PDB file of C-alpha atoms in Angstrom:
ATOM      1  CA  MET G   1       3.141  23.626 -29.996  1.00  0.00           C
ATOM      2  CA  THR G   2       4.346  26.901 -31.468  1.00  0.00           C
ATOM      3  CA  THR G   3       7.909  27.985 -30.839  1.00  0.00           C
ATOM      4  CA  VAL G   4       8.923  31.601 -31.354  1.00  0.00           C
ATOM      5  CA  VAL G   5      12.633  32.201 -31.843  1.00  0.00           C
ATOM      6  CA  LEU G   6      13.202  35.905 -31.305  1.00  0.00           C
ATOM      7  CA  GLY G   7      16.477  37.510 -32.340  1.00  0.00           C
ATOM      8  CA  VAL G   8      17.113  40.834 -30.662  1.00  0.00           C
ATOM      9  CA  GLY G   9      19.630  43.560 -31.363  1.00  0.00           C
ATOM     10  CA  ASN G  10      20.704  46.556 -33.367  1.00  0.00           C
ATOM     11  CA  THR G  11      22.453  45.307 -36.502  1.00  0.00           C
ATOM     12  CA  LEU G  12      24.160  48.687 -36.952  1.00  0.00           C
ATOM     13  CA  LEU G  13      26.192  48.223 -33.742  1.00  0.00           C
ATOM     14  CA  THR G  14      28.478  45.264 -34.564  1.00  0.00           C
ATOM     15  CA  ASP G  15      27.988  42.589 -31.879  1.00  0.00           C
ATOM     16  CA  GLU G  16      24.802  44.168 -30.461  1.00  0.00           C
ATOM     17  CA  GLY G  17      22.955  42.729 -33.485  1.00  0.00           C
ATOM     18  CA  VAL G  18      24.089  39.140 -33.007  1.00  0.00           C
ATOM     19  CA  GLY G  19      20.619  37.895 -31.996  1.00  0.00           C
ATOM     20  CA  VAL G  20      19.201  39.054 -35.324  1.00  0.00           C
ATOM     21  CA  HIS G  21      22.108  37.444 -37.198  1.00  0.00           C
ATOM     22  CA  VAL G  22      21.456  34.117 -35.434  1.00  0.00           C
ATOM     23  CA  VAL G  23      17.752  34.204 -36.348  1.00  0.00           C
ATOM     24  CA  GLU G  24      18.611  35.047 -39.955  1.00  0.00           C
ATOM     25  CA  ARG G  25      20.952  32.032 -40.079  1.00  0.00           C
ATOM     26  CA  LEU G  26      18.312  29.745 -38.553  1.00  0.00           C
ATOM     27  CA  ARG G  27      15.691  31.021 -41.015  1.00  0.00           C
ATOM     28  CA  ARG G  28      18.064  30.431 -43.922  1.00  0.00           C
ATOM     29  CA  ASP G  29      19.319  26.985 -42.850  1.00  0.00           C
ATOM     30  CA  HIS G  30      16.158  25.583 -41.182  1.00  0.00           C
ATOM     31  CA  PRO G  31      13.183  27.294 -42.854  1.00  0.00           C
ATOM     32  CA  ALA G  32      10.794  24.369 -42.628  1.00  0.00           C
ATOM     33  CA  LEU G  33      10.895  23.482 -38.947  1.00  0.00           C
ATOM     34  CA  ASP G  34       7.371  22.546 -37.961  1.00  0.00           C
ATOM     35  CA  ALA G  35       5.566  25.215 -35.887  1.00  0.00           C
ATOM     36  CA  VAL G  36       8.664  27.392 -35.476  1.00  0.00           C
ATOM     37  CA  GLU G  37       8.389  31.109 -36.157  1.00  0.00           C
ATOM     38  CA  TYR G  38      11.567  33.162 -36.520  1.00  0.00           C
ATOM     39  CA  LEU G  39      11.200  36.819 -35.568  1.00  0.00           C
ATOM     40  CA  ASP G  40      13.657  39.642 -36.109  1.00  0.00           C
ATOM     41  CA  GLY G  41      12.966  41.637 -32.963  1.00  0.00           C
ATOM     42  CA  GLY G  42      15.439  44.359 -33.879  1.00  0.00           C
ATOM     43  CA  THR G  43      15.688  46.832 -31.041  1.00  0.00           C
ATOM     44  CA  LEU G  44      12.401  45.558 -29.608  1.00  0.00           C
ATOM     45  CA  SER G  45       9.013  47.181 -29.327  1.00  0.00           C
ATOM     46  CA  PHE G  46       5.778  46.535 -27.513  1.00  0.00           C
ATOM     47  CA  THR G  47       4.399  44.969 -30.725  1.00  0.00           C
ATOM     48  CA  LEU G  48       6.395  41.839 -29.828  1.00  0.00           C
ATOM     49  CA  ALA G  49       4.212  41.238 -26.757  1.00  0.00           C
ATOM     50  CA  GLY G  50       1.537  39.647 -28.971  1.00  0.00           C
ATOM     51  CA  PRO G  51       3.713  37.018 -30.683  1.00  0.00           C
ATOM     52  CA  MET G  52       5.388  36.249 -27.351  1.00  0.00           C
ATOM     53  CA  ALA G  53       2.007  35.740 -25.666  1.00  0.00           C
ATOM     54  CA  GLU G  54       0.806  33.429 -28.433  1.00  0.00           C
ATOM     55  CA  ALA G  55       3.887  31.207 -28.247  1.00  0.00           C
ATOM     56  CA  ASP G  56       3.907  27.923 -26.370  1.00  0.00           C
ATOM     57  CA  GLU G  57       7.701  28.061 -26.303  1.00  0.00           C
ATOM     58  CA  LEU G  58       9.960  31.103 -26.530  1.00  0.00           C
ATOM     59  CA  ILE G  59      13.664  31.358 -27.303  1.00  0.00           C
ATOM     60  CA  ILE G  60      15.246  34.803 -27.181  1.00  0.00           C
ATOM     61  CA  ILE G  61      18.716  35.314 -28.627  1.00  0.00           C
ATOM     62  CA  ASP G  62      20.617  38.475 -27.747  1.00  0.00           C
ATOM     63  CA  ALA G  63      23.999  39.949 -26.958  1.00  0.00           C
ATOM     64  CA  ALA G  64      24.403  39.668 -23.201  1.00  0.00           C
ATOM     65  CA  GLU G  65      26.864  40.848 -20.583  1.00  0.00           C
ATOM     66  CA  LEU G  66      28.021  37.498 -19.245  1.00  0.00           C
ATOM     67  CA  LYS G  67      31.317  38.685 -17.768  1.00  0.00           C
ATOM     68  CA  ALA G  68      32.932  36.074 -20.005  1.00  0.00           C
ATOM     69  CA  VAL G  69      35.301  35.830 -22.935  1.00  0.00           C
ATOM     70  CA  PRO G  70      33.826  37.453 -26.065  1.00  0.00           C
ATOM     71  CA  GLY G  71      31.964  34.892 -28.137  1.00  0.00           C
ATOM     72  CA  THR G  72      30.863  32.861 -25.099  1.00  0.00           C
ATOM     73  CA  VAL G  73      27.357  31.473 -25.591  1.00  0.00           C
ATOM     74  CA  THR G  74      25.243  30.779 -22.491  1.00  0.00           C
ATOM     75  CA  LEU G  75      21.766  29.308 -22.120  1.00  0.00           C
ATOM     76  CA  PHE G  76      19.387  30.554 -19.427  1.00  0.00           C
ATOM     77  CA  GLU G  77      16.187  28.497 -19.168  1.00  0.00           C
ATOM     78  CA  GLU G  78      12.915  29.465 -17.508  1.00  0.00           C
ATOM     79  CA  ALA G  79      13.542  30.791 -13.966  1.00  0.00           C
ATOM     80  CA  ALA G  80      17.259  31.244 -14.734  1.00  0.00           C
ATOM     81  CA  MET G  81      16.278  33.471 -17.663  1.00  0.00           C
ATOM     82  CA  ASP G  82      13.917  35.503 -15.487  1.00  0.00           C
ATOM     83  CA  ASP G  83      16.614  35.851 -12.830  1.00  0.00           C
ATOM     84  CA  TYR G  84      19.291  36.914 -15.314  1.00  0.00           C
ATOM     85  CA  LEU G  85      17.066  39.544 -16.924  1.00  0.00           C
ATOM     86  CA  GLY G  86      15.660  40.702 -13.595  1.00  0.00           C
ATOM     87  CA  ARG G  87      18.953  41.270 -11.845  1.00  0.00           C
ATOM     88  CA  GLY G  88      20.762  42.851 -14.764  1.00  0.00           C
ATOM     89  CA  LYS G  89      20.941  46.587 -14.971  1.00  0.00           C
ATOM     90  CA  ARG G  90      22.021  46.056 -18.521  1.00  0.00           C
ATOM     91  CA  ARG G  91      22.544  49.111 -20.639  1.00  0.00           C
ATOM     92  CA  SER G  92      20.581  48.700 -23.822  1.00  0.00           C
ATOM     93  CA  VAL G  93      19.906  50.540 -27.046  1.00  0.00           C
ATOM     94  CA  HIS G  94      16.536  48.813 -27.197  1.00  0.00           C
ATOM     95  CA  GLU G  95      13.554  51.146 -26.872  1.00  0.00           C
ATOM     96  CA  VAL G  96      11.833  48.476 -24.788  1.00  0.00           C
ATOM     97  CA  SER G  97      13.782  46.016 -22.688  1.00  0.00           C
ATOM     98  CA  LEU G  98      13.257  42.276 -22.546  1.00  0.00           C
ATOM     99  CA  LEU G  99      12.314  42.820 -18.929  1.00  0.00           C
ATOM    100  CA  ASP G 100       9.504  45.143 -20.041  1.00  0.00           C
ATOM    101  CA  LEU G 101       8.166  42.494 -22.426  1.00  0.00           C
ATOM    102  CA  LEU G 102       8.398  39.814 -19.746  1.00  0.00           C
ATOM    103  CA  ALA G 103       6.544  42.086 -17.320  1.00  0.00           C
ATOM    104  CA  ILE G 104       3.715  42.437 -19.843  1.00  0.00           C
ATOM    105  CA  ALA G 105       3.623  38.660 -20.252  1.00  0.00           C
ATOM    106  CA  HIS G 106       3.504  38.180 -16.464  1.00  0.00           C
ATOM    107  CA  LEU G 107       0.719  40.737 -16.078  1.00  0.00           C
ATOM    108  CA  THR G 108      -1.357  39.115 -18.811  1.00  0.00           C
ATOM    109  CA  ASP G 109      -0.535  35.600 -17.582  1.00  0.00           C
ATOM    110  CA  SER G 110       0.848  34.752 -21.018  1.00  0.00           C
ATOM    111  CA  LEU G 111       4.512  34.021 -20.332  1.00  0.00           C
ATOM    112  CA  PRO G 112       5.396  30.706 -21.978  1.00  0.00           C
ATOM    113  CA  ALA G 113       6.346  28.085 -19.397  1.00  0.00           C
ATOM    114  CA  ARG G 114       9.059  26.906 -21.760  1.00  0.00           C
ATOM    115  CA  ARG G 115      11.289  29.889 -22.347  1.00  0.00           C
ATOM    116  CA  ALA G 116      14.971  30.506 -22.694  1.00  0.00           C
ATOM    117  CA  LEU G 117      17.525  33.191 -23.373  1.00  0.00           C
ATOM    118  CA  ILE G 118      20.616  32.398 -25.401  1.00  0.00           C
ATOM    119  CA  GLY G 119      23.105  35.110 -24.535  1.00  0.00           C
ATOM    120  CA  ILE G 120      26.268  35.825 -26.483  1.00  0.00           C
ATOM    121  CA  GLN G 121      29.077  37.857 -24.941  1.00  0.00           C
ATOM    122  CA  PRO G 122      29.914  40.749 -27.286  1.00  0.00           C
ATOM    123  CA  GLN G 123      33.379  42.027 -28.037  1.00  0.00           C
ATOM    124  CA  GLU G 124      32.557  45.263 -29.859  1.00  0.00           C
ATOM    125  CA  LEU G 125      29.538  47.554 -29.732  1.00  0.00           C
ATOM    126  CA  GLY G 126      30.701  50.261 -32.129  1.00  0.00           C
ATOM    127  CA  TRP G 127      29.311  51.208 -35.520  1.00  0.00           C
ATOM    128  CA  GLY G 128      29.334  48.385 -38.032  1.00  0.00           C
ATOM    129  CA  ASP G 129      26.849  46.090 -39.726  1.00  0.00           C
ATOM    130  CA  THR G 130      28.634  42.788 -39.094  1.00  0.00           C
ATOM    131  CA  PRO G 131      29.639  41.093 -35.850  1.00  0.00           C
ATOM    132  CA  SER G 132      33.270  40.954 -34.776  1.00  0.00           C
ATOM    133  CA  PRO G 133      35.051  37.784 -35.949  1.00  0.00           C
ATOM    134  CA  VAL G 134      34.923  36.132 -32.505  1.00  0.00           C
ATOM    135  CA  VAL G 135      31.173  36.770 -32.147  1.00  0.00           C
ATOM    136  CA  ALA G 136      30.499  35.748 -35.767  1.00  0.00           C
ATOM    137  CA  ALA G 137      32.231  32.447 -34.951  1.00  0.00           C
ATOM    138  CA  ALA G 138      29.741  31.950 -32.073  1.00  0.00           C
ATOM    139  CA  ILE G 139      26.680  32.164 -34.346  1.00  0.00           C
ATOM    140  CA  PRO G 140      26.739  28.438 -35.322  1.00  0.00           C
ATOM    141  CA  ARG G 141      26.974  27.463 -31.610  1.00  0.00           C
ATOM    142  CA  ALA G 142      23.970  29.640 -30.786  1.00  0.00           C
ATOM    143  CA  CYS G 143      22.026  28.107 -33.695  1.00  0.00           C
ATOM    144  CA  THR G 144      22.834  24.583 -32.510  1.00  0.00           C
ATOM    145  CA  MET G 145      21.844  25.503 -28.961  1.00  0.00           C
ATOM    146  CA  ALA G 146      18.449  26.811 -30.159  1.00  0.00           C
ATOM    147  CA  LEU G 147      17.789  23.736 -32.326  1.00  0.00           C
ATOM    148  CA  ASP G 148      18.794  21.372 -29.507  1.00  0.00           C
ATOM    149  CA  LEU G 149      16.451  23.189 -27.140  1.00  0.00           C
ATOM    150  CA  ILE G 150      13.524  22.899 -29.566  1.00  0.00           C
ATOM    151  CA  ARG G 151      14.204  19.160 -29.960  1.00  0.00           C
ATOM    152  CA  LYS G 152      14.446  18.699 -26.175  1.00  0.00           C
ATOM    153  CA  TRP G 153      11.166  20.530 -25.580  1.00  0.00           C
ATOM    154  CA  ARG G 154       9.398  18.411 -28.186  1.00  0.00           C
ATOM    155  CA  GLN G 155      10.441  15.033 -26.809  1.00  0.00           C
TER     156      GLN G 155
END
């Protein structure tokens, strides 16, 4: 089983880049996890469709409008992920949306059955290359959530 952990976001817009910061932390602290590939998806592009299609398991980590307190971390698995992304008219600085990438995966019948979105409620989306303190404090929780999910899927 190959697990792709995809961090998404623009690291020049404070909390918008939190997904990339989480993946960087996972890569630094857990570099040798068997069959886990960490990808910095940045602001997304269609080139990510290939690695997503090749994955048996997919975890996407991104800033998300959860209508919650900043720093809240929420897990959406499988159909819940699809529903969250499908119903959201989320404004994004990404050139391609997650919904676009999921649509490609659906059309090519390559969407991993085991998939999840870890969303983190942002506080700030202004210029800056580090997350706000409250969102930075959520990074360890998001990392733990991703690692727990990988362990659960591999049982």
